[in-house]
Amino acid sequence: MNSQQDKLWVRWVHAYYIKRGTIENVTINSNTSWLLRKILDTRELLRDIGGWEEVSNIQKFSIKKAYNQMQENFERVNWRRLICNNQATPKSKFILWLALLSRLTTTDKVSKWSRDCITLCKLCGVQDESVQHLFFDCDYSKSVWATTLHYLGLSPVNFAVGELRRAIQKARSKRSKDKLYVMLYTECLYAIWLQRNCKHFKGTNLSPPAVIQEVLFKVACNCNENDRYRLLLM
């Protein structure tokens, strides 16, 4: 607060609350405004992360430094750019994130708390449904992936590990074609999840070719003009 005492609000706080003391020893009472109370409540947090010096840059508060100090030391996942450096729709990125964390409510998870749950895949009805099976091993999903890769001129690899590894690698690239692949990868995964839910709750779902057309349209609406032209040629 001392660095901007020319500001009217700062001068008022100093005159009526801090007076001749410091912000560290100001007492919060019933007359303290809500905004100032919230600011003063952060004093303990500030002390825990090392004090003012740890969150300031040339005597000015730094949001970036404060944020970094407040974060715990988590191990970085190798797919972080697949979420952050991705121009796909927010909903599709959210489903991708849940899939990467294996947090989607596939039947193998539901069966753990519901004995009446039928564990067979909602799309193929042949094998038990899991994230691995639903998105990569199911014949329905394989058809969606194979056609999408054909559009991009890519050969299929091991769908579970290989495609994820390829998507992670391309998410690090700045090439327009690689960004397009990441968008298609994300939107295809989301589309498969939507069709799975349609089959489960409505008893019907689109054919793989129809799904791919929807995916291409959605990606075309969110990509740049050059990529949109490339999609139109597919």
PDB file of C-alpha atoms in Angstrom:
ATOM      1  CA  MET A   1       0.000   0.000   0.000  1.00  0.00           C
ATOM      2  CA  ASN A   2       2.881   2.368   0.669  1.00  0.00           C
ATOM      3  CA  SER A   3       3.936   2.314  -2.991  1.00  0.00           C
ATOM      4  CA  GLN A   4       0.729   4.054  -4.140  1.00  0.00           C
ATOM      5  CA  GLN A   5      -0.158   6.469  -1.347  1.00  0.00           C
ATOM      6  CA  ASP A   6      -1.162   9.077  -3.902  1.00  0.00           C
ATOM      7  CA  LYS A   7      -4.272   6.985  -4.647  1.00  0.00           C
ATOM      8  CA  LEU A   8      -7.329   8.323  -2.818  1.00  0.00           C
ATOM      9  CA  TRP A   9      -8.500   4.905  -1.608  1.00  0.00           C
ATOM     10  CA  VAL A  10      -5.017   4.020  -0.298  1.00  0.00           C
ATOM     11  CA  ARG A  11      -4.772   7.342   1.505  1.00  0.00           C
ATOM     12  CA  TRP A  12      -8.203   6.741   3.062  1.00  0.00           C
ATOM     13  CA  VAL A  13      -7.211   3.253   4.288  1.00  0.00           C
ATOM     14  CA  HIS A  14      -4.031   4.650   5.806  1.00  0.00           C
ATOM     15  CA  ALA A  15      -5.919   7.505   7.472  1.00  0.00           C
ATOM     16  CA  TYR A  16      -8.787   5.485   8.973  1.00  0.00           C
ATOM     17  CA  TYR A  17      -7.403   1.950   9.452  1.00  0.00           C
ATOM     18  CA  ILE A  18      -3.619   1.777   9.392  1.00  0.00           C
ATOM     19  CA  LYS A  19      -3.000   5.223  10.879  1.00  0.00           C
ATOM     20  CA  ARG A  20       0.508   5.143  12.381  1.00  0.00           C
ATOM     21  CA  GLY A  21       0.788   1.369  12.334  1.00  0.00           C
ATOM     22  CA  THR A  22       1.400  -1.133   9.539  1.00  0.00           C
ATOM     23  CA  ILE A  23      -0.908  -3.339   7.524  1.00  0.00           C
ATOM     24  CA  GLU A  24       0.420  -6.377   9.425  1.00  0.00           C
ATOM     25  CA  ASN A  25      -1.056  -5.207  12.731  1.00  0.00           C
ATOM     26  CA  VAL A  26      -4.342  -3.652  11.563  1.00  0.00           C
ATOM     27  CA  THR A  27      -7.286  -5.027  13.553  1.00  0.00           C
ATOM     28  CA  ILE A  28     -10.320  -6.315  11.641  1.00  0.00           C
ATOM     29  CA  ASN A  29     -13.577  -5.215  13.271  1.00  0.00           C
ATOM     30  CA  SER A  30     -17.268  -4.955  12.410  1.00  0.00           C
ATOM     31  CA  ASN A  31     -16.752  -1.563  10.760  1.00  0.00           C
ATOM     32  CA  THR A  32     -14.101  -2.840   8.354  1.00  0.00           C
ATOM     33  CA  SER A  33     -15.396  -2.884   4.779  1.00  0.00           C
ATOM     34  CA  TRP A  34     -15.872  -6.237   3.038  1.00  0.00           C
ATOM     35  CA  LEU A  35     -13.192  -5.462   0.457  1.00  0.00           C
ATOM     36  CA  LEU A  36     -10.583  -4.432   3.018  1.00  0.00           C
ATOM     37  CA  ARG A  37     -11.481  -7.411   5.215  1.00  0.00           C
ATOM     38  CA  LYS A  38     -10.711  -9.766   2.316  1.00  0.00           C
ATOM     39  CA  ILE A  39      -7.406  -8.004   1.682  1.00  0.00           C
ATOM     40  CA  LEU A  40      -6.424  -8.233   5.332  1.00  0.00           C
ATOM     41  CA  ASP A  41      -7.428 -11.906   5.480  1.00  0.00           C
ATOM     42  CA  THR A  42      -4.611 -12.668   3.052  1.00  0.00           C
ATOM     43  CA  ARG A  43      -1.933 -11.543   5.525  1.00  0.00           C
ATOM     44  CA  GLU A  44      -1.555 -15.027   6.990  1.00  0.00           C
ATOM     45  CA  LEU A  45      -1.347 -16.562   3.517  1.00  0.00           C
ATOM     46  CA  LEU A  46       1.281 -14.005   2.547  1.00  0.00           C
ATOM     47  CA  ARG A  47       3.352 -14.913   5.594  1.00  0.00           C
ATOM     48  CA  ASP A  48       3.056 -18.631   4.781  1.00  0.00           C
ATOM     49  CA  ILE A  49       4.472 -18.200   1.272  1.00  0.00           C
ATOM     50  CA  GLY A  50       7.437 -16.113   2.365  1.00  0.00           C
ATOM     51  CA  GLY A  51       6.212 -12.576   2.816  1.00  0.00           C
ATOM     52  CA  TRP A  52       5.939  -9.525   0.580  1.00  0.00           C
ATOM     53  CA  GLU A  53       9.413  -9.971  -0.875  1.00  0.00           C
ATOM     54  CA  GLU A  54       8.440 -13.334  -2.399  1.00  0.00           C
ATOM     55  CA  VAL A  55       5.468 -11.907  -4.338  1.00  0.00           C
ATOM     56  CA  SER A  56       6.874  -8.536  -5.389  1.00  0.00           C
ATOM     57  CA  ASN A  57       8.876  -7.419  -8.369  1.00  0.00           C
ATOM     58  CA  ILE A  58      10.832  -4.178  -7.869  1.00  0.00           C
ATOM     59  CA  GLN A  59       8.603  -3.311  -4.902  1.00  0.00           C
ATOM     60  CA  LYS A  60       5.432  -3.952  -6.906  1.00  0.00           C
ATOM     61  CA  PHE A  61       3.014  -6.814  -6.357  1.00  0.00           C
ATOM     62  CA  SER A  62       3.325  -9.567  -8.976  1.00  0.00           C
ATOM     63  CA  ILE A  63       0.305 -11.782  -9.596  1.00  0.00           C
ATOM     64  CA  LYS A  64       2.508 -14.311 -11.401  1.00  0.00           C
ATOM     65  CA  LYS A  65       4.916 -14.595  -8.470  1.00  0.00           C
ATOM     66  CA  ALA A  66       2.064 -14.906  -5.977  1.00  0.00           C
ATOM     67  CA  TYR A  67       0.392 -17.614  -8.058  1.00  0.00           C
ATOM     68  CA  ASN A  68       3.611 -19.597  -8.411  1.00  0.00           C
ATOM     69  CA  GLN A  69       4.296 -19.362  -4.685  1.00  0.00           C
ATOM     70  CA  MET A  70       0.797 -20.615  -3.853  1.00  0.00           C
ATOM     71  CA  GLN A  71       1.061 -23.656  -6.107  1.00  0.00           C
ATOM     72  CA  GLU A  72       2.168 -26.972  -4.730  1.00  0.00           C
ATOM     73  CA  ASN A  73       5.009 -28.851  -6.406  1.00  0.00           C
ATOM     74  CA  PHE A  74       3.114 -31.240  -8.670  1.00  0.00           C
ATOM     75  CA  GLU A  75       4.772 -33.356 -11.314  1.00  0.00           C
ATOM     76  CA  ARG A  76       4.011 -32.053 -14.796  1.00  0.00           C
ATOM     77  CA  VAL A  77       2.088 -34.434 -17.015  1.00  0.00           C
ATOM     78  CA  ASN A  78       3.422 -34.994 -20.525  1.00  0.00           C
ATOM     79  CA  TRP A  79       0.030 -34.198 -22.100  1.00  0.00           C
ATOM     80  CA  ARG A  80      -0.387 -30.687 -20.655  1.00  0.00           C
ATOM     81  CA  ARG A  81       0.108 -29.015 -24.051  1.00  0.00           C
ATOM     82  CA  LEU A  82      -2.587 -31.257 -25.480  1.00  0.00           C
ATOM     83  CA  ILE A  83      -5.024 -29.335 -23.298  1.00  0.00           C
ATOM     84  CA  CYS A  84      -3.450 -25.869 -23.287  1.00  0.00           C
ATOM     85  CA  ASN A  85      -2.204 -25.649 -26.874  1.00  0.00           C
ATOM     86  CA  ASN A  86      -5.483 -26.786 -28.383  1.00  0.00           C
ATOM     87  CA  GLN A  87      -7.951 -24.775 -30.467  1.00  0.00           C
ATOM     88  CA  ALA A  88     -10.800 -27.286 -30.132  1.00  0.00           C
ATOM     89  CA  THR A  89     -14.063 -26.363 -28.402  1.00  0.00           C
ATOM     90  CA  PRO A  90     -13.980 -26.040 -24.585  1.00  0.00           C
ATOM     91  CA  LYS A  91     -16.407 -28.931 -24.035  1.00  0.00           C
ATOM     92  CA  SER A  92     -14.322 -31.306 -26.114  1.00  0.00           C
ATOM     93  CA  LYS A  93     -11.130 -30.310 -24.282  1.00  0.00           C
ATOM     94  CA  PHE A  94     -12.866 -30.892 -20.957  1.00  0.00           C
ATOM     95  CA  ILE A  95     -13.911 -34.414 -21.983  1.00  0.00           C
ATOM     96  CA  LEU A  96     -10.388 -35.068 -23.266  1.00  0.00           C
ATOM     97  CA  TRP A  97      -9.010 -33.931 -19.907  1.00  0.00           C
ATOM     98  CA  LEU A  98     -11.361 -36.288 -18.043  1.00  0.00           C
ATOM     99  CA  ALA A  99     -10.439 -39.135 -20.381  1.00  0.00           C
ATOM    100  CA  LEU A 100      -6.717 -38.554 -19.822  1.00  0.00           C
ATOM    101  CA  LEU A 101      -7.328 -38.686 -16.077  1.00  0.00           C
ATOM    102  CA  SER A 102      -9.584 -41.736 -16.514  1.00  0.00           C
ATOM    103  CA  ARG A 103     -12.411 -39.873 -14.757  1.00  0.00           C
ATOM    104  CA  LEU A 104     -15.232 -40.438 -17.237  1.00  0.00           C
ATOM    105  CA  THR A 105     -18.155 -42.472 -15.908  1.00  0.00           C
ATOM    106  CA  THR A 106     -17.739 -45.484 -18.146  1.00  0.00           C
ATOM    107  CA  THR A 107     -19.604 -48.636 -17.100  1.00  0.00           C
ATOM    108  CA  ASP A 108     -16.524 -50.254 -15.575  1.00  0.00           C
ATOM    109  CA  LYS A 109     -16.508 -47.424 -13.020  1.00  0.00           C
ATOM    110  CA  VAL A 110     -20.280 -47.297 -12.526  1.00  0.00           C
ATOM    111  CA  SER A 111     -20.365 -51.045 -11.827  1.00  0.00           C
ATOM    112  CA  LYS A 112     -18.196 -50.495  -8.746  1.00  0.00           C
ATOM    113  CA  TRP A 113     -21.039 -48.708  -6.937  1.00  0.00           C
ATOM    114  CA  SER A 114     -24.046 -50.175  -8.790  1.00  0.00           C
ATOM    115  CA  ARG A 115     -24.427 -53.937  -8.991  1.00  0.00           C
ATOM    116  CA  ASP A 116     -27.225 -53.635 -11.563  1.00  0.00           C
ATOM    117  CA  CYS A 117     -24.969 -51.888 -14.094  1.00  0.00           C
ATOM    118  CA  ILE A 118     -24.431 -53.741 -17.365  1.00  0.00           C
ATOM    119  CA  THR A 119     -20.738 -53.385 -18.094  1.00  0.00           C
ATOM    120  CA  LEU A 120     -20.860 -54.030 -21.853  1.00  0.00           C
ATOM    121  CA  CYS A 121     -19.823 -51.196 -24.159  1.00  0.00           C
ATOM    122  CA  LYS A 122     -22.803 -49.036 -25.100  1.00  0.00           C
ATOM    123  CA  LEU A 123     -21.642 -48.733 -28.710  1.00  0.00           C
ATOM    124  CA  CYS A 124     -20.599 -52.258 -29.655  1.00  0.00           C
ATOM    125  CA  GLY A 125     -22.137 -54.356 -26.878  1.00  0.00           C
ATOM    126  CA  VAL A 126     -19.320 -56.887 -27.169  1.00  0.00           C
ATOM    127  CA  GLN A 127     -16.685 -56.071 -24.532  1.00  0.00           C
ATOM    128  CA  ASP A 128     -16.723 -54.348 -21.170  1.00  0.00           C
ATOM    129  CA  GLU A 129     -16.666 -50.581 -21.424  1.00  0.00           C
ATOM    130  CA  SER A 130     -13.631 -48.665 -20.196  1.00  0.00           C
ATOM    131  CA  VAL A 131     -11.913 -45.502 -21.377  1.00  0.00           C
ATOM    132  CA  GLN A 132      -9.400 -47.648 -23.256  1.00  0.00           C
ATOM    133  CA  HIS A 133     -12.065 -49.756 -24.953  1.00  0.00           C
ATOM    134  CA  LEU A 134     -14.636 -47.036 -25.616  1.00  0.00           C
ATOM    135  CA  PHE A 135     -12.327 -44.611 -27.382  1.00  0.00           C
ATOM    136  CA  PHE A 136      -9.795 -46.910 -29.026  1.00  0.00           C
ATOM    137  CA  ASP A 137     -10.662 -50.630 -29.035  1.00  0.00           C
ATOM    138  CA  CYS A 138     -14.357 -50.456 -29.905  1.00  0.00           C
ATOM    139  CA  ASP A 139     -15.056 -51.194 -33.591  1.00  0.00           C
ATOM    140  CA  TYR A 140     -17.250 -48.078 -33.781  1.00  0.00           C
ATOM    141  CA  SER A 141     -14.438 -45.854 -32.474  1.00  0.00           C
ATOM    142  CA  LYS A 142     -11.843 -47.525 -34.690  1.00  0.00           C
ATOM    143  CA  SER A 143     -13.964 -46.701 -37.730  1.00  0.00           C
ATOM    144  CA  VAL A 144     -14.154 -43.031 -36.690  1.00  0.00           C
ATOM    145  CA  TRP A 145     -10.402 -42.811 -36.084  1.00  0.00           C
ATOM    146  CA  ALA A 146      -9.436 -44.655 -39.271  1.00  0.00           C
ATOM    147  CA  THR A 147     -11.524 -42.377 -41.496  1.00  0.00           C
ATOM    148  CA  THR A 148     -10.285 -39.240 -39.756  1.00  0.00           C
ATOM    149  CA  LEU A 149      -6.660 -40.287 -40.162  1.00  0.00           C
ATOM    150  CA  HIS A 150      -7.317 -41.075 -43.809  1.00  0.00           C
ATOM    151  CA  TYR A 151      -8.526 -37.494 -44.308  1.00  0.00           C
ATOM    152  CA  LEU A 152      -5.277 -36.242 -42.815  1.00  0.00           C
ATOM    153  CA  GLY A 153      -3.162 -38.619 -44.897  1.00  0.00           C
ATOM    154  CA  LEU A 154      -1.904 -40.449 -41.800  1.00  0.00           C
ATOM    155  CA  SER A 155      -1.552 -44.165 -41.217  1.00  0.00           C
ATOM    156  CA  PRO A 156      -3.230 -45.680 -38.135  1.00  0.00           C
ATOM    157  CA  VAL A 157      -0.979 -46.658 -35.267  1.00  0.00           C
ATOM    158  CA  ASN A 158      -1.792 -48.415 -32.014  1.00  0.00           C
ATOM    159  CA  PHE A 159      -4.946 -46.468 -31.292  1.00  0.00           C
ATOM    160  CA  ALA A 160      -4.648 -46.224 -27.523  1.00  0.00           C
ATOM    161  CA  VAL A 161      -0.995 -45.446 -26.899  1.00  0.00           C
ATOM    162  CA  GLY A 162       0.168 -44.552 -30.397  1.00  0.00           C
ATOM    163  CA  GLU A 163      -2.447 -41.954 -31.234  1.00  0.00           C
ATOM    164  CA  LEU A 164      -2.156 -40.324 -27.835  1.00  0.00           C
ATOM    165  CA  ARG A 165       1.627 -40.159 -28.210  1.00  0.00           C
ATOM    166  CA  ARG A 166       1.214 -38.654 -31.682  1.00  0.00           C
ATOM    167  CA  ALA A 167      -1.327 -36.118 -30.398  1.00  0.00           C
ATOM    168  CA  ILE A 168       1.003 -35.090 -27.555  1.00  0.00           C
ATOM    169  CA  GLN A 169       3.876 -34.640 -29.991  1.00  0.00           C
ATOM    170  CA  LYS A 170       1.841 -32.595 -32.447  1.00  0.00           C
ATOM    171  CA  ALA A 171       0.459 -30.417 -29.636  1.00  0.00           C
ATOM    172  CA  ARG A 172       4.023 -29.121 -29.171  1.00  0.00           C
ATOM    173  CA  SER A 173       4.236 -28.074 -32.808  1.00  0.00           C
ATOM    174  CA  LYS A 174       3.326 -24.706 -34.297  1.00  0.00           C
ATOM    175  CA  ARG A 175       2.627 -26.144 -37.737  1.00  0.00           C
ATOM    176  CA  SER A 176      -0.888 -25.518 -38.982  1.00  0.00           C
ATOM    177  CA  LYS A 177      -1.399 -29.147 -40.028  1.00  0.00           C
ATOM    178  CA  ASP A 178      -0.348 -30.404 -36.597  1.00  0.00           C
ATOM    179  CA  LYS A 179      -2.739 -28.024 -34.854  1.00  0.00           C
ATOM    180  CA  LEU A 180      -5.480 -29.291 -37.142  1.00  0.00           C
ATOM    181  CA  TYR A 181      -4.695 -32.867 -36.140  1.00  0.00           C
ATOM    182  CA  VAL A 182      -4.927 -31.976 -32.445  1.00  0.00           C
ATOM    183  CA  MET A 183      -8.325 -30.349 -33.002  1.00  0.00           C
ATOM    184  CA  LEU A 184      -9.621 -33.363 -34.921  1.00  0.00           C
ATOM    185  CA  TYR A 185      -8.252 -35.758 -32.295  1.00  0.00           C
ATOM    186  CA  THR A 186     -10.026 -33.848 -29.534  1.00  0.00           C
ATOM    187  CA  GLU A 187     -13.318 -33.399 -31.363  1.00  0.00           C
ATOM    188  CA  CYS A 188     -13.399 -37.072 -32.432  1.00  0.00           C
ATOM    189  CA  LEU A 189     -12.953 -38.215 -28.864  1.00  0.00           C
ATOM    190  CA  TYR A 190     -15.727 -35.873 -27.721  1.00  0.00           C
ATOM    191  CA  ALA A 191     -18.000 -37.019 -30.554  1.00  0.00           C
ATOM    192  CA  ILE A 192     -17.513 -40.673 -29.574  1.00  0.00           C
ATOM    193  CA  TRP A 193     -18.442 -39.805 -25.996  1.00  0.00           C
ATOM    194  CA  LEU A 194     -21.598 -38.017 -27.188  1.00  0.00           C
ATOM    195  CA  GLN A 195     -22.634 -40.970 -29.359  1.00  0.00           C
ATOM    196  CA  ARG A 196     -22.007 -43.331 -26.466  1.00  0.00           C
ATOM    197  CA  ASN A 197     -24.366 -41.265 -24.311  1.00  0.00           C
ATOM    198  CA  CYS A 198     -26.971 -41.066 -27.087  1.00  0.00           C
ATOM    199  CA  LYS A 199     -26.921 -44.845 -27.416  1.00  0.00           C
ATOM    200  CA  HIS A 200     -27.200 -45.280 -23.652  1.00  0.00           C
ATOM    201  CA  PHE A 201     -29.955 -42.749 -22.942  1.00  0.00           C
ATOM    202  CA  LYS A 202     -31.856 -42.594 -26.250  1.00  0.00           C
ATOM    203  CA  GLY A 203     -31.138 -45.995 -27.753  1.00  0.00           C
ATOM    204  CA  THR A 204     -29.792 -44.593 -31.019  1.00  0.00           C
ATOM    205  CA  ASN A 205     -26.591 -43.065 -32.376  1.00  0.00           C
ATOM    206  CA  LEU A 206     -25.160 -41.695 -35.618  1.00  0.00           C
ATOM    207  CA  SER A 207     -23.121 -43.806 -38.018  1.00  0.00           C
ATOM    208  CA  PRO A 208     -19.325 -43.221 -38.052  1.00  0.00           C
ATOM    209  CA  PRO A 209     -19.462 -41.338 -41.411  1.00  0.00           C
ATOM    210  CA  ALA A 210     -22.129 -38.996 -40.019  1.00  0.00           C
ATOM    211  CA  VAL A 211     -20.058 -38.444 -36.889  1.00  0.00           C
ATOM    212  CA  ILE A 212     -17.008 -37.569 -38.954  1.00  0.00           C
ATOM    213  CA  GLN A 213     -18.974 -35.028 -40.978  1.00  0.00           C
ATOM    214  CA  GLU A 214     -20.108 -33.357 -37.746  1.00  0.00           C
ATOM    215  CA  VAL A 215     -16.548 -33.318 -36.462  1.00  0.00           C
ATOM    216  CA  LEU A 216     -15.205 -31.781 -39.676  1.00  0.00           C
ATOM    217  CA  PHE A 217     -17.897 -29.096 -39.585  1.00  0.00           C
ATOM    218  CA  LYS A 218     -17.143 -28.235 -35.949  1.00  0.00           C
ATOM    219  CA  VAL A 219     -13.409 -28.044 -36.585  1.00  0.00           C
ATOM    220  CA  ALA A 220     -13.974 -25.922 -39.711  1.00  0.00           C
ATOM    221  CA  CYS A 221     -15.941 -23.436 -37.616  1.00  0.00           C
ATOM    222  CA  ASN A 222     -13.061 -23.034 -35.144  1.00  0.00           C
ATOM    223  CA  CYS A 223      -9.958 -23.133 -37.327  1.00  0.00           C
ATOM    224  CA  ASN A 224      -8.338 -20.454 -39.481  1.00  0.00           C
ATOM    225  CA  GLU A 225      -9.144 -19.824 -43.124  1.00  0.00           C
ATOM    226  CA  ASN A 226      -6.281 -21.909 -44.545  1.00  0.00           C
ATOM    227  CA  ASP A 227      -7.184 -24.941 -42.429  1.00  0.00           C
ATOM    228  CA  ARG A 228     -10.825 -24.493 -43.309  1.00  0.00           C
ATOM    229  CA  TYR A 229      -9.908 -24.621 -46.981  1.00  0.00           C
ATOM    230  CA  ARG A 230      -7.870 -27.788 -46.361  1.00  0.00           C
ATOM    231  CA  LEU A 231     -10.884 -29.392 -44.662  1.00  0.00           C
ATOM    232  CA  LEU A 232     -13.148 -28.487 -47.588  1.00  0.00           C
ATOM    233  CA  LEU A 233     -10.797 -30.366 -49.895  1.00  0.00           C
ATOM    234  CA  MET A 234     -11.106 -33.540 -47.828  1.00  0.00           C
TER     235      MET A 234
END
